[in-house]
PDB file of C-alpha atoms in Angstrom:
ATOM      1  CA  UNK A   6      11.168 -34.621 -34.767  1.00 47.00           C
ATOM      2  CA  UNK A   7       9.964 -37.485 -32.609  1.00 51.00           C
ATOM      3  CA  UNK A   8      10.061 -37.184 -28.850  1.00 56.00           C
ATOM      4  CA  UNK A   9      10.291 -40.033 -26.384  1.00 55.00           C
ATOM      5  CA  UNK A  10       7.220 -40.719 -24.328  1.00 53.00           C
ATOM      6  CA  UNK A  11       7.540 -40.605 -20.535  1.00 49.00           C
ATOM      7  CA  UNK A  12       8.144 -43.952 -18.878  1.00 51.00           C
ATOM      8  CA  UNK A  13       5.087 -43.339 -16.693  1.00 53.00           C
ATOM      9  CA  UNK A  14       1.829 -41.750 -17.778  1.00 65.00           C
ATOM     10  CA  UNK A  15       1.762 -38.605 -15.667  1.00 79.00           C
ATOM     11  CA  UNK A  16       3.718 -36.229 -13.458  1.00 80.00           C
ATOM     12  CA  UNK A  17       1.802 -37.610 -10.492  1.00 79.00           C
ATOM     13  CA  UNK A  18       2.932 -41.159 -11.290  1.00 79.00           C
ATOM     14  CA  UNK A  19       6.545 -40.054 -11.700  1.00 79.00           C
ATOM     15  CA  UNK A  20       6.550 -37.756  -8.641  1.00 82.00           C
ATOM     16  CA  UNK A  21       3.752 -38.781  -6.275  1.00 81.00           C
ATOM     17  CA  UNK A  22       4.419 -36.015  -3.715  1.00 83.00           C
ATOM     18  CA  UNK A  23       3.676 -33.173  -6.138  1.00 84.00           C
ATOM     19  CA  UNK A  24       1.380 -30.501  -4.780  1.00 88.00           C
ATOM     20  CA  UNK A  25      -0.515 -27.878  -6.783  1.00 91.00           C
ATOM     21  CA  UNK A  26       2.324 -25.336  -6.527  1.00 92.00           C
ATOM     22  CA  UNK A  27       4.830 -27.873  -7.856  1.00 88.00           C
ATOM     23  CA  UNK A  28       2.506 -28.800 -10.745  1.00 87.00           C
ATOM     24  CA  UNK A  29       2.193 -25.113 -11.669  1.00 91.00           C
ATOM     25  CA  UNK A  30       5.984 -24.684 -11.519  1.00 89.00           C
ATOM     26  CA  UNK A  31       6.569 -27.683 -13.772  1.00 85.00           C
ATOM     27  CA  UNK A  32       3.949 -26.475 -16.237  1.00 86.00           C
ATOM     28  CA  UNK A  33       5.505 -22.988 -16.272  1.00 90.00           C
ATOM     29  CA  UNK A  34       8.932 -24.475 -16.954  1.00 86.00           C
ATOM     30  CA  UNK A  35       7.646 -26.625 -19.794  1.00 84.00           C
ATOM     31  CA  UNK A  36       5.627 -23.820 -21.366  1.00 87.00           C
ATOM     32  CA  UNK A  37       8.242 -21.066 -21.015  1.00 88.00           C
ATOM     33  CA  UNK A  38       9.140 -19.725 -24.486  1.00 88.00           C
ATOM     34  CA  UNK A  39      12.859 -20.281 -23.838  1.00 87.00           C
ATOM     35  CA  UNK A  40      12.479 -23.748 -22.329  1.00 84.00           C
ATOM     36  CA  UNK A  41      14.365 -26.566 -24.029  1.00 83.00           C
ATOM     37  CA  UNK A  42      12.393 -29.254 -25.782  1.00 79.00           C
ATOM     38  CA  UNK A  43      12.169 -32.029 -23.249  1.00 75.00           C
ATOM     39  CA  UNK A  44      12.818 -35.443 -24.735  1.00 71.00           C
ATOM     40  CA  UNK A  45      12.219 -37.472 -21.611  1.00 73.00           C
ATOM     41  CA  UNK A  46      10.179 -37.015 -18.472  1.00 74.00           C
ATOM     42  CA  UNK A  47      11.218 -38.478 -15.157  1.00 74.00           C
ATOM     43  CA  UNK A  48      10.653 -37.957 -11.476  1.00 77.00           C
ATOM     44  CA  UNK A  49      11.845 -39.056  -8.089  1.00 77.00           C
ATOM     45  CA  UNK A  50       8.962 -41.516  -7.562  1.00 79.00           C
ATOM     46  CA  UNK A  51       9.043 -40.786  -3.849  1.00 82.00           C
ATOM     47  CA  UNK A  52       5.896 -41.590  -1.935  1.00 84.00           C
ATOM     48  CA  UNK A  53       4.966 -39.560   1.165  1.00 85.00           C
ATOM     49  CA  UNK A  54       6.146 -42.460   3.358  1.00 86.00           C
ATOM     50  CA  UNK A  55       9.624 -42.188   1.766  1.00 89.00           C
ATOM     51  CA  UNK A  56      10.131 -38.624   2.984  1.00 88.00           C
ATOM     52  CA  UNK A  57      11.184 -39.768   6.479  1.00 91.00           C
ATOM     53  CA  UNK A  58      14.003 -41.786   4.889  1.00 91.00           C
ATOM     54  CA  UNK A  59      15.085 -38.769   2.815  1.00 89.00           C
ATOM     55  CA  UNK A  60      15.055 -36.585   5.936  1.00 91.00           C
ATOM     56  CA  UNK A  61      17.206 -39.152   7.759  1.00 92.00           C
ATOM     57  CA  UNK A  62      19.753 -39.103   4.936  1.00 91.00           C
ATOM     58  CA  UNK A  63      19.802 -35.295   5.018  1.00 88.00           C
ATOM     59  CA  UNK A  64      20.424 -35.305   8.775  1.00 90.00           C
ATOM     60  CA  UNK A  65      23.250 -37.851   8.453  1.00 88.00           C
ATOM     61  CA  UNK A  66      24.889 -35.809   5.707  1.00 85.00           C
ATOM     62  CA  UNK A  67      24.721 -32.652   7.792  1.00 82.00           C
ATOM     63  CA  UNK A  68      26.257 -34.487  10.748  1.00 83.00           C
ATOM     64  CA  UNK A  69      29.070 -35.952   8.611  1.00 79.00           C
ATOM     65  CA  UNK A  70      32.415 -34.513   9.784  1.00 72.00           C
ATOM     66  CA  UNK A  71      33.455 -33.604   6.234  1.00 68.00           C
ATOM     67  CA  UNK A  72      30.319 -31.536   5.678  1.00 66.00           C
ATOM     68  CA  UNK A  73      31.761 -28.457   7.361  1.00 63.00           C
ATOM     69  CA  UNK A  74      35.317 -28.686   6.028  1.00 72.00           C
ATOM     70  CA  UNK A  75      36.746 -26.190   3.582  1.00 77.00           C
ATOM     71  CA  UNK A  76      36.551 -27.052  -0.109  1.00 84.00           C
ATOM     72  CA  UNK A  77      39.307 -29.270  -1.455  1.00 84.00           C
ATOM     73  CA  UNK A  78      42.237 -27.929  -3.443  1.00 85.00           C
ATOM     74  CA  UNK A  79      40.920 -29.875  -6.450  1.00 88.00           C
ATOM     75  CA  UNK A  80      37.532 -28.131  -6.255  1.00 87.00           C
ATOM     76  CA  UNK A  81      39.124 -24.711  -5.913  1.00 89.00           C
ATOM     77  CA  UNK A  82      41.420 -25.417  -8.879  1.00 91.00           C
ATOM     78  CA  UNK A  83      38.455 -26.576 -10.988  1.00 91.00           C
ATOM     79  CA  UNK A  84      36.500 -23.417 -10.144  1.00 89.00           C
ATOM     80  CA  UNK A  85      39.481 -21.211 -10.929  1.00 89.00           C
ATOM     81  CA  UNK A  86      39.843 -22.929 -14.316  1.00 90.00           C
ATOM     82  CA  UNK A  87      36.177 -22.507 -15.122  1.00 89.00           C
ATOM     83  CA  UNK A  88      36.198 -18.859 -14.077  1.00 88.00           C
ATOM     84  CA  UNK A  89      38.604 -18.174 -16.942  1.00 86.00           C
ATOM     85  CA  UNK A  90      36.022 -19.500 -19.423  1.00 88.00           C
ATOM     86  CA  UNK A  91      32.680 -18.604 -17.818  1.00 85.00           C
ATOM     87  CA  UNK A  92      31.516 -14.991 -17.698  1.00 86.00           C
ATOM     88  CA  UNK A  93      28.901 -15.605 -14.995  1.00 82.00           C
ATOM     89  CA  UNK A  94      31.334 -17.401 -12.680  1.00 86.00           C
ATOM     90  CA  UNK A  95      34.020 -14.788 -13.301  1.00 88.00           C
ATOM     91  CA  UNK A  96      31.506 -12.102 -12.275  1.00 87.00           C
ATOM     92  CA  UNK A  97      30.529 -14.034  -9.132  1.00 88.00           C
ATOM     93  CA  UNK A  98      34.196 -14.270  -8.131  1.00 90.00           C
ATOM     94  CA  UNK A  99      35.067 -10.640  -8.853  1.00 91.00           C
ATOM     95  CA  UNK A 100      36.986  -9.231  -5.876  1.00 92.00           C
ATOM     96  CA  UNK A 101      36.927 -12.539  -3.979  1.00 91.00           C
ATOM     97  CA  UNK A 102      39.706 -14.971  -3.175  1.00 90.00           C
ATOM     98  CA  UNK A 103      38.467 -18.498  -3.892  1.00 87.00           C
ATOM     99  CA  UNK A 104      40.103 -20.005  -0.826  1.00 86.00           C
ATOM    100  CA  UNK A 105      39.597 -17.256   1.736  1.00 89.00           C
ATOM    101  CA  UNK A 106      36.186 -16.053   0.583  1.00 90.00           C
ATOM    102  CA  UNK A 107      34.619 -19.319  -0.592  1.00 88.00           C
ATOM    103  CA  UNK A 108      31.536 -18.942   1.633  1.00 86.00           C
ATOM    104  CA  UNK A 109      30.988 -15.389   0.324  1.00 89.00           C
ATOM    105  CA  UNK A 110      30.687 -16.439  -3.325  1.00 89.00           C
ATOM    106  CA  UNK A 111      27.163 -15.432  -4.414  1.00 86.00           C
ATOM    107  CA  UNK A 112      24.992 -18.426  -5.244  1.00 83.00           C
ATOM    108  CA  UNK A 113      23.271 -18.688  -8.611  1.00 80.00           C
ATOM    109  CA  UNK A 114      19.515 -18.201  -8.440  1.00 80.00           C
ATOM    110  CA  UNK A 115      16.996 -19.675 -10.818  1.00 80.00           C
ATOM    111  CA  UNK A 116      15.442 -16.279 -11.459  1.00 81.00           C
ATOM    112  CA  UNK A 117      18.811 -14.879 -12.560  1.00 76.00           C
ATOM    113  CA  UNK A 118      19.354 -17.841 -14.866  1.00 74.00           C
ATOM    114  CA  UNK A 119      15.885 -17.456 -16.371  1.00 78.00           C
ATOM    115  CA  UNK A 120      16.439 -13.740 -16.894  1.00 79.00           C
ATOM    116  CA  UNK A 121      19.737 -14.406 -18.661  1.00 73.00           C
TER     117      UNK A 121
END
């Protein structure tokens, strides 16, 4: 099988803000025995100077009036439909009402996904 080569030569070129911990995490993901075979490598290409812009976007999103509203009926309906077909989501919703208890739904964690 032939794999595509990354569009840039290195992780550092694709994601300039990587630190040593991030490099180790990426390496661990790639080398994990259950990791998928990656066919393309990409990154955010953010430079340290870009981080102020990203922070500004984050602050504007948090200040957006819709950011604190309850989930839409369409989102709740989609989750309810998926819960019928997805064991993990069904387990997360056990004993909870999607509308009334939305904020109490346990979040998925990477460690739990890796263990599964």
